[in-house]
Short mmCIF file of C-alpha atoms and ligand atoms in Angstrom, two decimals:
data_model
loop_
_atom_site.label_atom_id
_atom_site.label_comp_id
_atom_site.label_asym_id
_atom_site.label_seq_id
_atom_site.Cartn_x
_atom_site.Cartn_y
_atom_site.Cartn_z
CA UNK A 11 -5.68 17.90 43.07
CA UNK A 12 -6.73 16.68 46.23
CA UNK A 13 -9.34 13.72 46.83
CA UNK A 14 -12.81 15.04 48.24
CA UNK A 15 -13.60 12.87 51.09
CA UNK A 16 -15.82 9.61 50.80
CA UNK A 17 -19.21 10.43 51.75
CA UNK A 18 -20.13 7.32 54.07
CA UNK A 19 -24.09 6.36 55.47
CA UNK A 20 -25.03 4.73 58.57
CA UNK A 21 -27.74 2.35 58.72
CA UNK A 22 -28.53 1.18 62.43
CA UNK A 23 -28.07 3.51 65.32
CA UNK A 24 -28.31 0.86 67.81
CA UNK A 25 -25.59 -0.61 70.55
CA UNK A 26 -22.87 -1.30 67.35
CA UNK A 27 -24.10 1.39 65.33
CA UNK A 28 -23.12 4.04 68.03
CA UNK A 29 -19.39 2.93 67.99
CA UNK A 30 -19.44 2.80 64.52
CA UNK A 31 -20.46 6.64 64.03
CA UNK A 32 -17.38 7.92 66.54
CA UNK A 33 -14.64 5.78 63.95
CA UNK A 34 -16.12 7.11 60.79
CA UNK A 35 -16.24 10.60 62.47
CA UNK A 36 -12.58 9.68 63.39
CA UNK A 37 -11.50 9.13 60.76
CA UNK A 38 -9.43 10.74 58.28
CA UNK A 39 -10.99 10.86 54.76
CA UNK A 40 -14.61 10.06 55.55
CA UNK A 41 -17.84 12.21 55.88
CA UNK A 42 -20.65 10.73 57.96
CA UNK A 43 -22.87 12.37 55.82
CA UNK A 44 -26.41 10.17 56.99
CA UNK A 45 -27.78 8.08 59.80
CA UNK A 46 -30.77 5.71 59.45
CA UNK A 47 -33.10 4.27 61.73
CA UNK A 48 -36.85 3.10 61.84
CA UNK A 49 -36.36 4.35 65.46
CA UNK A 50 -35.75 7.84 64.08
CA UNK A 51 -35.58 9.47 67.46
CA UNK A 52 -32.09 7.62 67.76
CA UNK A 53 -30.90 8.20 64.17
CA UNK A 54 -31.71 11.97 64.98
CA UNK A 55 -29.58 11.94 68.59
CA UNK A 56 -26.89 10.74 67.12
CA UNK A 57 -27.07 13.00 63.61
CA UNK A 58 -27.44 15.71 65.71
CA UNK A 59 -23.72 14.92 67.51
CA UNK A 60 -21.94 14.24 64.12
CA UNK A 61 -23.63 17.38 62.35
CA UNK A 62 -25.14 14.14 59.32
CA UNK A 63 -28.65 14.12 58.50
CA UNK A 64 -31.34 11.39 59.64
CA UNK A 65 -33.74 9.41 58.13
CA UNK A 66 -36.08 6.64 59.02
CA UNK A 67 -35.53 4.88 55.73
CA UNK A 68 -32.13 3.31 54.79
CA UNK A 69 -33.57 2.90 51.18
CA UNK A 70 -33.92 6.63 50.52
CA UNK A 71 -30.10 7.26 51.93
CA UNK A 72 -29.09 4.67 49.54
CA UNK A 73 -31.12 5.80 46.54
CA UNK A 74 -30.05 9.45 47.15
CA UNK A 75 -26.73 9.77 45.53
CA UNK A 76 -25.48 11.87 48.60
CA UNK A 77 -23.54 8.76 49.59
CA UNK A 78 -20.31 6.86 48.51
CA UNK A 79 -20.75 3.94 50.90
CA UNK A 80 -22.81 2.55 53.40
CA UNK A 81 -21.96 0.81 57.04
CA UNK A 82 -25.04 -1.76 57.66
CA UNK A 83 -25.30 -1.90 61.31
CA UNK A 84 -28.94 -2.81 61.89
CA UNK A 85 -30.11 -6.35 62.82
CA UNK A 86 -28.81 -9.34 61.34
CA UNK A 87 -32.67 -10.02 59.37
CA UNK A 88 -31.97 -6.84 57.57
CA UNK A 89 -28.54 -7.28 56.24
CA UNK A 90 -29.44 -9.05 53.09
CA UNK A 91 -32.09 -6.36 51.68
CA UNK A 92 -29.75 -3.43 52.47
CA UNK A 93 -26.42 -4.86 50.90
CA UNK A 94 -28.29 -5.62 47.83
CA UNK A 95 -29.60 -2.20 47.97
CA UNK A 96 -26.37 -0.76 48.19
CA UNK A 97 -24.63 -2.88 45.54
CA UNK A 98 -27.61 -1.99 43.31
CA UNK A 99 -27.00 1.70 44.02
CA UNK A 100 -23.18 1.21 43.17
CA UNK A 101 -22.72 1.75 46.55
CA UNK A 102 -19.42 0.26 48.67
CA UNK A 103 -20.72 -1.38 51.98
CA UNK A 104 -19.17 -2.54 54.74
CA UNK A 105 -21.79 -5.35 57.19
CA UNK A 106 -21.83 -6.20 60.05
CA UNK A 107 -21.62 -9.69 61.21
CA UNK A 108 -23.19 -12.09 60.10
CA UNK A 109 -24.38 -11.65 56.38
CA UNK A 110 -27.41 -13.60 57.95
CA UNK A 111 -28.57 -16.47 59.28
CA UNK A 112 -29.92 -18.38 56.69
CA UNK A 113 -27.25 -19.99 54.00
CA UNK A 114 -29.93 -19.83 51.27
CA UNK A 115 -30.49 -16.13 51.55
CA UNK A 116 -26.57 -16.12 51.45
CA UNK A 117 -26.38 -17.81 48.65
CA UNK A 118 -28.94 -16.02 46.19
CA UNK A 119 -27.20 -13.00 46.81
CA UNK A 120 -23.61 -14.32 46.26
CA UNK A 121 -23.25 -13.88 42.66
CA UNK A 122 -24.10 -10.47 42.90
CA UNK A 123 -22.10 -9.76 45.91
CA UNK A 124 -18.94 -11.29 43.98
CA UNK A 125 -19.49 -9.41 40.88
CA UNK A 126 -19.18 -5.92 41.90
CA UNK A 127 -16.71 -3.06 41.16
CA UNK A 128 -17.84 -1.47 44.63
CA UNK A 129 -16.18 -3.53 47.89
CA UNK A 130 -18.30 -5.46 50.20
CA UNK A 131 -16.41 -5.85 53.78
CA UNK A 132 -17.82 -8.05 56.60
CA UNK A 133 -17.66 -6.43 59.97
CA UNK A 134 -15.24 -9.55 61.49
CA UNK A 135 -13.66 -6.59 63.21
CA UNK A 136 -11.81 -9.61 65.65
CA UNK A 137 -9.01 -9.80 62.59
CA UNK A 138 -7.89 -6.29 63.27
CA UNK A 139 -7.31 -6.77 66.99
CA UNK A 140 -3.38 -5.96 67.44
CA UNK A 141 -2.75 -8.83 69.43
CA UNK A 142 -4.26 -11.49 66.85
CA UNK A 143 -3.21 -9.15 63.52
CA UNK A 144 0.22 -9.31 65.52
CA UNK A 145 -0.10 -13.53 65.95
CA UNK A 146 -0.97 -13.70 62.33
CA UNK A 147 1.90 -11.39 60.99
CA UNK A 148 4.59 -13.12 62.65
CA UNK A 149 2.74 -16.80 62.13
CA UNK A 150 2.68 -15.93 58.38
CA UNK A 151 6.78 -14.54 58.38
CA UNK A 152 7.40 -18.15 59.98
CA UNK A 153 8.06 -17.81 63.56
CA UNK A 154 6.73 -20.86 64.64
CA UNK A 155 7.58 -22.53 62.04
CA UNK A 156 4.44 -24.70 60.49
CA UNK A 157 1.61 -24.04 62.41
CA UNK A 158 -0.13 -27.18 63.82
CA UNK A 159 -2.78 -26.43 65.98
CA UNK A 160 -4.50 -23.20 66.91
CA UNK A 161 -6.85 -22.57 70.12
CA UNK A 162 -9.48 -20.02 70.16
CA UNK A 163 -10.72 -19.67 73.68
CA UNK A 164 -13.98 -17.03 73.87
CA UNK A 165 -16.44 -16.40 77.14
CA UNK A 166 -18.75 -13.63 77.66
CA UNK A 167 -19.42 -12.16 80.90
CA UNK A 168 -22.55 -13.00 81.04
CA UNK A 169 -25.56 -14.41 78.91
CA UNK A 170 -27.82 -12.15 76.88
CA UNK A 171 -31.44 -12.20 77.51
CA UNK A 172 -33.70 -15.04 76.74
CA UNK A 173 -35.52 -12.63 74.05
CA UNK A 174 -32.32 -11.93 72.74
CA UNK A 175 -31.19 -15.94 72.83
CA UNK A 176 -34.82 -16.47 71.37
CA UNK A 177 -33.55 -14.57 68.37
CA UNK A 178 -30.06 -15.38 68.06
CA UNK A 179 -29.89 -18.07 65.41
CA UNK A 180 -28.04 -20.31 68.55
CA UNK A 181 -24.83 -19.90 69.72
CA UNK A 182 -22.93 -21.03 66.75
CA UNK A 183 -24.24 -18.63 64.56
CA UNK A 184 -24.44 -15.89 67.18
CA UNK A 185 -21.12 -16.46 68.73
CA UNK A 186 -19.01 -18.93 67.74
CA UNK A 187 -19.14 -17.13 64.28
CA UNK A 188 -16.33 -14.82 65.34
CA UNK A 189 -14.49 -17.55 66.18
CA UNK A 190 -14.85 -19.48 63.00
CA UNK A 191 -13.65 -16.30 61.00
CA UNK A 192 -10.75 -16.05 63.66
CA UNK A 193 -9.83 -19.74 62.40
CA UNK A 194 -10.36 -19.20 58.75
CA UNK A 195 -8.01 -15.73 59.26
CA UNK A 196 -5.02 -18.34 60.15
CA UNK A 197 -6.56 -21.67 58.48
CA UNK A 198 -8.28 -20.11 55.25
CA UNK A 199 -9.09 -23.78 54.44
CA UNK A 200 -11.29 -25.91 57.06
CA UNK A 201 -12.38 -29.32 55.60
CA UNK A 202 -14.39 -30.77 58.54
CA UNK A 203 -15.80 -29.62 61.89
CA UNK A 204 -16.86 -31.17 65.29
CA UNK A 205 -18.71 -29.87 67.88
CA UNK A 206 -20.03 -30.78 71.44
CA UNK A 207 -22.90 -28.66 72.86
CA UNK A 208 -23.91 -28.68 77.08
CA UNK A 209 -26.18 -26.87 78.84
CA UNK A 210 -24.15 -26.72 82.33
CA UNK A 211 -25.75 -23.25 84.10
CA UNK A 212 -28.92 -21.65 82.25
CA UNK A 213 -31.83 -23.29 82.38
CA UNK A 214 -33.52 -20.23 79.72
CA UNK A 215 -30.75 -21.04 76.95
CA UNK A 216 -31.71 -24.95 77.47
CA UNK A 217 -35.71 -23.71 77.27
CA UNK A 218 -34.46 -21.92 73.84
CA UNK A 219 -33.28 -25.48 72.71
CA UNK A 220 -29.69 -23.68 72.61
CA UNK A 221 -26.65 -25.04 74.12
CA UNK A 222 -24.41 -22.53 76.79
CA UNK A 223 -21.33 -23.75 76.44
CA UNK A 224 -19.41 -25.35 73.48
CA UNK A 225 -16.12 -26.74 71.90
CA UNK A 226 -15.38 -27.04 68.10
CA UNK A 227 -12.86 -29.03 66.38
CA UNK A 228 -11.60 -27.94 62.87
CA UNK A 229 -9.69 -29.77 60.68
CA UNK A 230 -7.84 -27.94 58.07
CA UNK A 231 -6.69 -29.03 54.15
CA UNK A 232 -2.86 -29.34 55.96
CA UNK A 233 -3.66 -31.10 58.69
CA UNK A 234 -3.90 -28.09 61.47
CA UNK A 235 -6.38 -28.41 63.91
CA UNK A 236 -8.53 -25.62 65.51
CA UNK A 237 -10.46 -26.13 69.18
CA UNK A 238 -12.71 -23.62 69.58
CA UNK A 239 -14.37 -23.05 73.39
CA UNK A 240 -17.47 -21.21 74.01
CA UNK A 241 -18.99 -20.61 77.76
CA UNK A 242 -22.29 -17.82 77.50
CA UNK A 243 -20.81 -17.45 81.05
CA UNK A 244 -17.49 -16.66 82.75
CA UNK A 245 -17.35 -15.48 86.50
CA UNK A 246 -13.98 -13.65 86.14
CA UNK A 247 -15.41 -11.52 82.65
CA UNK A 248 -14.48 -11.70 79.52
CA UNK A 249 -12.35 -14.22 78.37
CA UNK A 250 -10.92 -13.86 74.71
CA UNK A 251 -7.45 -15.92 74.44
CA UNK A 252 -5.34 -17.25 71.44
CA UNK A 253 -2.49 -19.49 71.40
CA UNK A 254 -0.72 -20.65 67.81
CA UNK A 255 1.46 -23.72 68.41
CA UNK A 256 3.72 -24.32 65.34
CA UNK A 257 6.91 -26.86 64.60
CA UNK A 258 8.97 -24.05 66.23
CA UNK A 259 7.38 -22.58 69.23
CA UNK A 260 3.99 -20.91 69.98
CA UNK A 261 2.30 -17.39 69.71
CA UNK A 262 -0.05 -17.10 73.14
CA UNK A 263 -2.34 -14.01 73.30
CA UNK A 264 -3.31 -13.24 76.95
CA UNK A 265 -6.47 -11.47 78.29
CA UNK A 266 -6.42 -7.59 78.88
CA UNK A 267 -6.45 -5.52 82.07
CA UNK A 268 -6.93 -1.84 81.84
CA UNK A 269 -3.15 -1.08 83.32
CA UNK A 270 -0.35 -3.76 83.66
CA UNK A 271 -0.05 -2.82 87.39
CA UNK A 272 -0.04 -5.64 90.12
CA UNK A 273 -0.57 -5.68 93.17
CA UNK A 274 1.18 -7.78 95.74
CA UNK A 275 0.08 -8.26 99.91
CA UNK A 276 0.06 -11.29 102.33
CA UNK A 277 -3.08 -12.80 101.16
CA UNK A 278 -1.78 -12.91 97.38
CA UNK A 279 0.64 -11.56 94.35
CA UNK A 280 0.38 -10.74 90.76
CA UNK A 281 -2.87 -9.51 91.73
CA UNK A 282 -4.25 -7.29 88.85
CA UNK A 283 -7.62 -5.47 88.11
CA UNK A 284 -10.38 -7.15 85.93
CA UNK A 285 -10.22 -7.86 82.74
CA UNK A 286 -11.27 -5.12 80.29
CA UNK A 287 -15.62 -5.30 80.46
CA UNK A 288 -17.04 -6.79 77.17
CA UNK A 289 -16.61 -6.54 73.01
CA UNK A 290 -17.26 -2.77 73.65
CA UNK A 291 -14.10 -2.19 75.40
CA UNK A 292 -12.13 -4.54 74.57
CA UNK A 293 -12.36 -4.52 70.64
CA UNK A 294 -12.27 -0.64 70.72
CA UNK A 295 -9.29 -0.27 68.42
CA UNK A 296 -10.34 -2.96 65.86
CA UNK A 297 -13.79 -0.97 65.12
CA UNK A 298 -11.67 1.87 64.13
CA UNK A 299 -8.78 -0.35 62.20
CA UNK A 300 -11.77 -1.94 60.75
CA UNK A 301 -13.20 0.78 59.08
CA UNK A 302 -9.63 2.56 58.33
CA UNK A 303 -9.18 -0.59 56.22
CA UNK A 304 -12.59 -0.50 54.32
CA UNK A 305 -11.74 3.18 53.62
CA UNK A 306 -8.41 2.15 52.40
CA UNK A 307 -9.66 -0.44 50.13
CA UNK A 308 -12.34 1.89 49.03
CA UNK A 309 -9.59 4.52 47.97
CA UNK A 310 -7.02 2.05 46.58
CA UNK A 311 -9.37 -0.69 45.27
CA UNK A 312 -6.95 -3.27 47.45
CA UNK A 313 -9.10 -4.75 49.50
CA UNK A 314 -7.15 -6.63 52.79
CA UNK A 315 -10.29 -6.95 54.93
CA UNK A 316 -12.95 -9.68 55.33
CA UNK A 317 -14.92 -9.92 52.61
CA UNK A 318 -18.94 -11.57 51.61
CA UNK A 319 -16.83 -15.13 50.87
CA UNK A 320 -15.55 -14.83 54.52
CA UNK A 321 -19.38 -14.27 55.72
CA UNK A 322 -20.37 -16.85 53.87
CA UNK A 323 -17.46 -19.25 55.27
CA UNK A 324 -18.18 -18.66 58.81
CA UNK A 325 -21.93 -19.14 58.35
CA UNK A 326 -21.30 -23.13 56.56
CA UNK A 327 -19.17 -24.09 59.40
CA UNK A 328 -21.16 -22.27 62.03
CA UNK A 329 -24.29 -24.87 60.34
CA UNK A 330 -21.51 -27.46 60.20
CA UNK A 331 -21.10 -27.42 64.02
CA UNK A 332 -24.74 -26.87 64.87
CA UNK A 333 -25.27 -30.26 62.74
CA UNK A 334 -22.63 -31.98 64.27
CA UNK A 335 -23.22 -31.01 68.14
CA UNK A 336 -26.99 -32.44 67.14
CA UNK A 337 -25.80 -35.34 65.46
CA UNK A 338 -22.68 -36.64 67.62
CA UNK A 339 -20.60 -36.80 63.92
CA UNK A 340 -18.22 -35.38 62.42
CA UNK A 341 -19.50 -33.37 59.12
CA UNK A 342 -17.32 -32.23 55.70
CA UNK A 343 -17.15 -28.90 54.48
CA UNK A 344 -16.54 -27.29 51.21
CA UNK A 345 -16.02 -23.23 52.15
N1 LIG B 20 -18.91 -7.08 65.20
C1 LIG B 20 -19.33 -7.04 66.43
O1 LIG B 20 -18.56 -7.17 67.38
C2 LIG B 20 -20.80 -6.84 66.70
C3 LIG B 20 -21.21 -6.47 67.99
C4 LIG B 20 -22.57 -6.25 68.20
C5 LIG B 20 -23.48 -6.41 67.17
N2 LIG B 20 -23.05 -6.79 65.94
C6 LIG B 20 -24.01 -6.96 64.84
O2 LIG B 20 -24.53 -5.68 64.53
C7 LIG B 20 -25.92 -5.75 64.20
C8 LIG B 20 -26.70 -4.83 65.13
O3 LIG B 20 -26.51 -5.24 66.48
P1 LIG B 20 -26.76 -4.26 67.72
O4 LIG B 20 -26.29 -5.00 68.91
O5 LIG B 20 -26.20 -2.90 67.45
O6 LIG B 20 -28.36 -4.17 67.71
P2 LIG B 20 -29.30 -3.06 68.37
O7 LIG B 20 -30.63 -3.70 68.53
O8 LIG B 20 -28.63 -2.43 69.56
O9 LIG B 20 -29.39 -1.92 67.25
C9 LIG B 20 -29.99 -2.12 65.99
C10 LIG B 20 -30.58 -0.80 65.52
O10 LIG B 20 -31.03 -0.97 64.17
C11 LIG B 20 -32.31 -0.35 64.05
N3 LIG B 20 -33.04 -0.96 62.93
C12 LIG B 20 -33.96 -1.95 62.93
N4 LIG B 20 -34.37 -2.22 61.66
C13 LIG B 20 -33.69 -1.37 60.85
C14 LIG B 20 -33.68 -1.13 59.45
N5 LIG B 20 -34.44 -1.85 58.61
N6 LIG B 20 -32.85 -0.17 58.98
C15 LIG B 20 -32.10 0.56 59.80
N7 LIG B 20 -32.05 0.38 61.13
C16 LIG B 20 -32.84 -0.58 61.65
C17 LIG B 20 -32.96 -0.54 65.39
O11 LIG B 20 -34.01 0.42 65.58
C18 LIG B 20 -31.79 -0.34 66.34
O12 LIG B 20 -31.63 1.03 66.69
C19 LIG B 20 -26.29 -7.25 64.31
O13 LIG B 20 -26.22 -7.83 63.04
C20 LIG B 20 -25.20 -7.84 65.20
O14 LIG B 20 -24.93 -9.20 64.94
C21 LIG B 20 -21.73 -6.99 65.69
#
């Protein structure tokens, strides 16, 4: 007999939500079967190009047994409500980043989030990246032999608005929370974090009482240490870098151009084109991987991706490093 297809709901048709509806309708095994969003003139564009039906209400998608699982991609306030909608509904879900930005609302909702027969994935799609699920493989098979220190270098373009800043829960929890899952993927267990915060170029982020640029310190259980950097800003685009240095040698993860081509002339050589735009472009493939995982886990019941205790990790050190940038100390964690 052969499987009918899980029947999967969207909930956000916004800037993530969009790339999110071309993997699921990529991929093999899945239905999207339902789009949601308050702005139901975008749920309905984007139903309309995947043949799913729309609503303006993610609660009546949930409720409506037409749906085996749910993808959560609407703002980070509304992440809470709808995964305890869908685990209510018996519903798999897969969230975006982050669970949310207060550790309280995290927290009354664990239990239930741990105590599920449905899965729960966080949307740290930066683990399924194929340069740092590569790192990690061969890290893990003992290349480098015992890995000692691990840097995480991440710059955007360019800032976000000052609405969107406004908003953002600062740049630890906004941004640095990628990062913070990128260290737990290779150093599950962080013990203490320390951060510096600067405002060195945007006068709106200082305004916002948020810092623009950043550097974290984690210490692991084994000793390891993690620097983290952060710049809102980088005048040659988007800089995402790893290096894993280890007792035998080191893993380093370079930035991406869209062909390795160089060109070479009097004025210079090894000239290549920019680097590839922004998360959109360059995280492309680990969208897709991303959900071809959840799908996986849904199906098997093994579940390899990034899970509510991972969202919850990333949130305590993200708070960690907020107090400690504020504070000028050094602050314990228990994940
Ligand atoms: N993993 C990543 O790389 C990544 C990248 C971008 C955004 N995100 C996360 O995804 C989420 C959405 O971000 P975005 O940039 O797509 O935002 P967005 O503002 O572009 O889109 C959000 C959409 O959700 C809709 N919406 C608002 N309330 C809703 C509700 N109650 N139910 C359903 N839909 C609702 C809005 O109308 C909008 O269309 C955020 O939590 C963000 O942190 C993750």
């Amino acid at each position: 007999m052969t499987e009918r297809n899980i029947r999967m709901g969207l909930i956000g048709a916004g800037r993530i939500g969009i790339v999110h509806a071309g993997s699921i309708n990529d991929t093999k095994g899945v239905d999207l079967v339902w789009i949601c969003d308050p702005m139901v003139e975008n749920a309905e564009r984007l139903a309309a190009q995947y043949g799913a039906k729309a609503s303006a209400d993610p609660l009546e998608m949930i409720n409506s047994g037409e749906v085996d699982a749910i993808l959560i991609a609407s703002p980070t306030s509304t992440h809470v409500e709808l995964l305890e909608a869908g685990i209510d509904a018996g519903l798999h879900v897969l969230c975006e980043k982050p669970i949310d930005l207060d550790i309280a609302r995290v927290d009354a909702l664990r239990a239930k989030a741990n105590d599920v027969k449905t899965k729960v994935a966080l949307g740290f799609n930066r683990r399924f990246h194929p340069q740092f699920e590569g790192i990690k493989q061969r890290v893990k098979a003992g290349e480098i032999g015992k890995l000692e220190q691990l840097v995480i270098i991440s710059r955007d373009p360019a800032p976000a608005s000052q609405a969107y800043i406004a908003v953002s829960g600062g740049i630890f929890r906004d941004m640095t929370i990628h990062d913070f899952d990128m260290a737990r993927y290779f150093v599950p267990e962080i013990v203490e974090v320390t951060a510096v915060g600067a405002n060195v170029f945007s006068d709106y982020i200082e305004e916002e009482g948020d810092y623009d640029s950043v550097t974290v310190t984690l210490r692991g259980s084994q000793g390891e240490l993690v620097t983290i950097v952060n710049s809102r800003h980088s005048s040659y685009g988007y800089d995402q870098r790893l290096e894993a240095f280890g007792s035998e040698g080191m893993l380093l993860a370079k930035n991406v151009t869209p062909t390795t081509v160089e060109h070479y002339s009097a004025e210079h050589t090894e000239q290549r084109e920019p680097y590839l735009n922004f998360f959109l472009e360059l995280y492309a493939a680990s969208y897709r991987r991303e959900l071809e995982f959840f799908i996986e886990a849904v199906r098997t019941g093994d579940m390899q991706s990034p899970g509510f205790e991972d969202g919850r990790a990333a949130l305590i050190l993200a708070n960690a490093a907020n107090e400690s940038a504020r504070t000028g100390k050094s602050v314990k964690v228990s994940l």
